[in-house]
Every structure is written in structure tokens, then in C-alpha cells.
Coordinates of C-alpha atoms in Angstrom, one line a residue:
X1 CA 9.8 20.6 -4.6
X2 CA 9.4 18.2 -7.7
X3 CA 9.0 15.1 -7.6
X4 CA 12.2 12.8 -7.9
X5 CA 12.7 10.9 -11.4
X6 CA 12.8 7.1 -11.7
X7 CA 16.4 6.9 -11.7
X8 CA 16.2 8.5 -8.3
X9 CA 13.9 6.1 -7.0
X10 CA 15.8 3.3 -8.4
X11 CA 19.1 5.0 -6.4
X12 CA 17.6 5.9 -3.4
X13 CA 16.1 1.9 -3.2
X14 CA 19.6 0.6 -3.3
X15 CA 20.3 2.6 -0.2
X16 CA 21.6 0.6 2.8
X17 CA 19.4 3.1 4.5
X18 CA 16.0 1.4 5.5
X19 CA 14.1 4.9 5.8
X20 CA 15.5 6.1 2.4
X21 CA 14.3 2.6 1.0
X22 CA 11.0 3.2 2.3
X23 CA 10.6 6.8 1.3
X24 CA 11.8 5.5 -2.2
X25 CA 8.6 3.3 -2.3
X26 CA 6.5 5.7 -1.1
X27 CA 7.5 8.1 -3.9
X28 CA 6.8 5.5 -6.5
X29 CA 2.3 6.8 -5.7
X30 CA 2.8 8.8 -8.5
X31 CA 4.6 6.7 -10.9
X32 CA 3.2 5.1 -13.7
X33 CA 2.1 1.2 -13.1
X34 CA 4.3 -0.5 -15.6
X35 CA 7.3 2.4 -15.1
X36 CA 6.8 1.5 -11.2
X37 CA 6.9 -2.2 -11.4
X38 CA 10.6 -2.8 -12.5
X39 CA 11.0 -0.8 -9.3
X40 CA 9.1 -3.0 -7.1
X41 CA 10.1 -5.9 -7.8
X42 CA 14.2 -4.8 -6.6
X43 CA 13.1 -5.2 -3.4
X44 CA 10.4 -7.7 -3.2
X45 CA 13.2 -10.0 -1.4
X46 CA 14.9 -6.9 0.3
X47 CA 16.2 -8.0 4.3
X48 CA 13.8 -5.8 5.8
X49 CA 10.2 -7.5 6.4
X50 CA 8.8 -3.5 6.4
X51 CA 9.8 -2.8 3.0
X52 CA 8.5 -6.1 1.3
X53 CA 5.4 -6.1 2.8
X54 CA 5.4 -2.2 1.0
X55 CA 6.4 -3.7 -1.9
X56 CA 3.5 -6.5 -2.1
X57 CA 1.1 -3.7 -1.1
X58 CA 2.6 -1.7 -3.8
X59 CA 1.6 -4.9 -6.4
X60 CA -1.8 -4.3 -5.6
X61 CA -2.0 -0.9 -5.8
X62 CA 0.4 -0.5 -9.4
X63 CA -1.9 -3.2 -11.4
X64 CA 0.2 -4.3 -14.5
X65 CA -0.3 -8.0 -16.4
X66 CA 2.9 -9.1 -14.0
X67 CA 1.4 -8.2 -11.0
X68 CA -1.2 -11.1 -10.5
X69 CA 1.4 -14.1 -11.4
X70 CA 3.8 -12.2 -9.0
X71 CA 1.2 -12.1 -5.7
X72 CA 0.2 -15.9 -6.7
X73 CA 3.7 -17.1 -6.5
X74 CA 4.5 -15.0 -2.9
X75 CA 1.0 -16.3 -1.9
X76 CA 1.8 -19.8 -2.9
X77 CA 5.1 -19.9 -1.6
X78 CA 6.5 -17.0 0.7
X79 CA 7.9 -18.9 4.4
X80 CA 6.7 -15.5 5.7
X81 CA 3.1 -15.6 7.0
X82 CA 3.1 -11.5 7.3
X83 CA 3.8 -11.4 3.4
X84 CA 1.6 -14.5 2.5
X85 CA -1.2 -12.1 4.2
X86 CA -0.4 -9.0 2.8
X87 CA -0.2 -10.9 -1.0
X88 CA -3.8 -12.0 -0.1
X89 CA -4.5 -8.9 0.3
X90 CA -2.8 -7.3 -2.8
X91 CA -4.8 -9.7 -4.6
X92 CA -8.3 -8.5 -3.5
X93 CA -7.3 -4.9 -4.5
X94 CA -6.2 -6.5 -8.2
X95 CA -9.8 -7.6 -8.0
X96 CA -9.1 -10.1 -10.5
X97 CA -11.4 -13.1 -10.2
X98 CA -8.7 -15.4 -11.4
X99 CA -7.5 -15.2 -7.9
X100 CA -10.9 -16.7 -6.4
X101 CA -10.0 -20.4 -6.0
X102 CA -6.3 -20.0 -4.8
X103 CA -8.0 -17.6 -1.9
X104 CA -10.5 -20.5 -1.1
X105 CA -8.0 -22.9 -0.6
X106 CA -5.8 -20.4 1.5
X107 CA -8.6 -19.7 3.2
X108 CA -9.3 -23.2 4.3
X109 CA -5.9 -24.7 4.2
X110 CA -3.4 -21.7 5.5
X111 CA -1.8 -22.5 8.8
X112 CA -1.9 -19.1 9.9
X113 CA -4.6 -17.3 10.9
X114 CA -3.5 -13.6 9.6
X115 CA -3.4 -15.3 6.2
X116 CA -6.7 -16.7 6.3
X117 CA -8.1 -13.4 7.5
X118 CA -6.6 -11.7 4.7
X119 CA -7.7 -14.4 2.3
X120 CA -11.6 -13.6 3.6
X121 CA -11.1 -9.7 3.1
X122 CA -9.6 -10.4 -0.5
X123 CA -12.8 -12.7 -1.4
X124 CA -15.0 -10.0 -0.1
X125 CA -12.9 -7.5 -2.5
X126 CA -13.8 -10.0 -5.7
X127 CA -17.2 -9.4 -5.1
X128 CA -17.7 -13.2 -6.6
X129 CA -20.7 -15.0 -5.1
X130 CA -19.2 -18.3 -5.3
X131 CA -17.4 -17.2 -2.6
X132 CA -20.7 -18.0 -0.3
X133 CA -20.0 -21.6 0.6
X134 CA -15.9 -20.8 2.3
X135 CA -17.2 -17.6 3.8
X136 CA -20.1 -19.1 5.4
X137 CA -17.9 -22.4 6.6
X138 CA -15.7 -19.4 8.0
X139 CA -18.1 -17.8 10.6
X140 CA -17.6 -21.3 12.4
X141 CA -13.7 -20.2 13.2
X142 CA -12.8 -20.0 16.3
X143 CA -10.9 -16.9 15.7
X144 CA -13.0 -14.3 16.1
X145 CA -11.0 -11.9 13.5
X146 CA -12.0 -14.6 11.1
X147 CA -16.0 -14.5 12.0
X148 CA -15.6 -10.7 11.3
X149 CA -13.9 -10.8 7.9
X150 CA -16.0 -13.6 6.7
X151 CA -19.2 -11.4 7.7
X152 CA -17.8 -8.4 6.0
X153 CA -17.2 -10.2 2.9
X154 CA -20.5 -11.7 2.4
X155 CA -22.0 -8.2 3.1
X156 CA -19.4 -7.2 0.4
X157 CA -20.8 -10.0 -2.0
X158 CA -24.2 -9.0 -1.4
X159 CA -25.1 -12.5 -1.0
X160 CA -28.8 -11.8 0.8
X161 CA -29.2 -15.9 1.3
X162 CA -26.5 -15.3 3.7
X163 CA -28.5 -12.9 6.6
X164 CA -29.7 -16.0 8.4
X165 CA -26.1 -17.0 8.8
X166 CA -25.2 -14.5 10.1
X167 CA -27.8 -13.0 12.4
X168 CA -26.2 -15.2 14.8
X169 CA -23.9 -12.7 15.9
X170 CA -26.6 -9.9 16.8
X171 CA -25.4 -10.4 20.1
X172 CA -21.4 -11.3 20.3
X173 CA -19.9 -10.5 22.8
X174 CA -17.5 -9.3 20.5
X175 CA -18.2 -5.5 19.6
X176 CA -16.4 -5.4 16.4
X177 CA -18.2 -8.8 15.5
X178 CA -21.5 -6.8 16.4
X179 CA -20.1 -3.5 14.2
X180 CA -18.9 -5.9 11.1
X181 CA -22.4 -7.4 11.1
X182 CA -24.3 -4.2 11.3
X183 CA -22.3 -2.7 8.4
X184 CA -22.5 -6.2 6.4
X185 CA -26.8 -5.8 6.2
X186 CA -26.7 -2.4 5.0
X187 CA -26.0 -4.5 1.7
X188 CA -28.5 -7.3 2.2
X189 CA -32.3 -5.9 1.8
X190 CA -34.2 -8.0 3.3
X191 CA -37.2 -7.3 6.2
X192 CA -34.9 -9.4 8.5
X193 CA -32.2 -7.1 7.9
X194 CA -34.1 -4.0 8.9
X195 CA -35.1 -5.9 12.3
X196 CA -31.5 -6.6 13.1
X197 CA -30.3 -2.9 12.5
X198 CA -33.2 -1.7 14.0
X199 CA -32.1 -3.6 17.4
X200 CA -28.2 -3.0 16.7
X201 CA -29.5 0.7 16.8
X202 CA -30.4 0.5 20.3
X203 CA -26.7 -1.2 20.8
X204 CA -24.7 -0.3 23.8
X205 CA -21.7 0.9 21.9
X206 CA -21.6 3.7 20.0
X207 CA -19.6 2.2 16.9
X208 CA -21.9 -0.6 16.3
X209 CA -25.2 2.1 16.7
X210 CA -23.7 4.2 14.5
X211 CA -23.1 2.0 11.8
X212 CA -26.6 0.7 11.9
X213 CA -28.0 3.8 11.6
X214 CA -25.9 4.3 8.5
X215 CA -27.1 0.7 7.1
X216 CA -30.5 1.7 7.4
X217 CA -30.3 5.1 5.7
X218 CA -28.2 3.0 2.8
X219 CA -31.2 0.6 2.3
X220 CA -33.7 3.6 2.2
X221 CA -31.1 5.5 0.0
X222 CA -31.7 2.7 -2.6
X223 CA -35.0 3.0 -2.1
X224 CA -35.8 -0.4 0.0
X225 CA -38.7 0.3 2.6
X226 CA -36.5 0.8 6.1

């Protein structure tokens, strides 16, 4: 069955039909970026909360020079904390650092936690080590979502001054917390690190074993002395 055209698409997203709207965006994966965008943005204010979080998600994915001004404007100013976080989250797949210092401030200054979450993923997608200082600050949350994001993402920006902050958590209570941390020093060589995985190892669920066992083989894959 062939694919359907663009003039398709652009039909089938008019539909009153939710499903056919969404199987309209999900047909746009093989569409060219700036041939798919004109598409996207129809429905970036459609009624249905499904679709335009698809079509933010779609932004991240489709990366044209409107994309980024696009997220930073429903980032900014979308009443809709669902689509705030899933802009955030468009923007760390852009991976454009522009985007560093608005996710900072959302980060910090967001009333809702989802978007701040999102916002710590997104600076962990940058891969931009001035990121250190909010991520850090964030593994004080009370949120607990929000400790394990902001310990991914310093894994992510391989920021090695960061394994003392967040050794901490070698023994939270929280098994993803423990999981997120054991994952996060397969990135950060340092003797310290090995310790830690060598103990999460020995961890009493099998996620957070596993994934220590896969850090270690990592830092002896690049050649670091495990």
C-alpha cells in the first residue's frame, strides 16, 4: 500500500475525525522536514490536547529553521502545562544550544512539575556543561521524578565533578532514583564511580543490578580500569 501524498495528509488532518487526524500525523514519519512542517503547524492549536501534543513532538522530530522559534513561543507561552512539557522536550531533541538558558529558567521558575522534569531531560539532551549548576540545585527537589532527571542529565553531560553530588542517592529508597544513578556513572570514569556500581551490582532489584553491570562494562569498553 503506498504511502499517501501531502495533499492527503493535509485532507485527512482537516477531518472532524480525531483518529483520522492522528493517523494523518503519524503518516507525516516519512515526509520531508520542511514539506511536513506546513502540515504541522495546522494543528498545533487543534481542540484535541492528543493531537497537539503529536504535533509539538512532531517539531522536534521534523527539524527545519522554524521549528526552534515555534517550541520557544509554546514553551514561553502555552496555558497548557502537558504542551509546555512536551515543547521542552521537543527542544532537547532539536538539540540546539540556543535553547539552554530558556530551559534553565523553566527549570527553576515553571509552576509545574512535569514541565520542569521535561526541562531537566531537554538539558541532558544539549549535552552543554553549563547546565551543571540548575541540574545539581535540582537533585534538592522534592519531587523525586525531578532528582531522577536531573541525575540522568548530568550523566548525559558527562560532568565527572558531579559524582559526589550525586552518590547520595546510592541508597534511595526510590528504585528508579537508584536505576537513573547507576546508568548516569556509566558516563563518569572516575574510581568512585566503579565503587558505586560495584555496590549497585549487589542491588536488590534486578533493574538497578542490571544497569550497573552494563555501566561497568561501558567504562571498560572505553578502556577505563573497571
Amino acid at each position: 500500500m503506498a504511502n499517501p501524498s501531502i495533499q492527503e495528509i493535509s485532507i485527512q488532518l482537516d477531518s472532524p475525525s480525531l483518529r483520522d487526524r492522528m493517523v494523518a500525523l503519524a503518516n507525516l514519519r516519512d515526509v520531508p522536514a520542511e514539506d511536513a512542517l506546513p502540515l504541522i503547524k495546522k494543528v498545533l492549536d487543534d481542540e484535541s490536547l492528543q493531537i497537539r501534543a503529536m504535533a509539538v513532538f512532531a517539531l522536534g522530530i521534523k527539524q527545519t529553521a522554524e521549528s526552534y522559534p515555534i517550541l520557544v513561543n509554546i514553551l514561553e507561552n502555552d496555558p497548557d502545562y502537558s504542551i509546555r512539557a512536551d515543547a521542552a522536550g521537543a527542544l532537547g531533541y532539536l538539540e540546539d544550544k540556543r535553547a539552554f538558558e530558556l530551559l534553565v529558567r523553566m527549570l527553576y521558575e515553571d509552576t509545574n512539575w512535569l514541565v520542569r522534569f521535561s526541562a531537566a531531560v531537554a538539558l541532558g539532551n544539549l549535552k552543554d556543561v553549563r547546565a551543571r549548576e540548575a541540574l545539581i540545585n535540582a537533585l534538592d527537589s522534592s519531587e523525586v521524578v525531578l532528582q531522577q532527571a536531573a541525575i540522568a542529565a548530568l550523566g548525559e553531560i558527562k560532568d565527572i565533578t558531579a559524582v559526589d553530588n550525586i552518590l547520595r542517592f546510592a541508597q534511595s529508597e526510590d528504585w528508579l532514583v537508584r536505576q537513573r544513578l547507576a546508568e548516569a556513572l556509566g558516563n563518569l570514569p572516575t574510581p568512585k564511580s566503579v565503587s558505586a556500581l560495584k555496590y549497585l551490582e549487589k542491588d536488590n532489584h534486578p533493574h538497578v543490578a542490571e544497569s550497573a553491570t552494563i555501566s561497568l562494562k561501558r567504562l571498560a569498553d572505553t578502556g577505563y580500569q573497571v
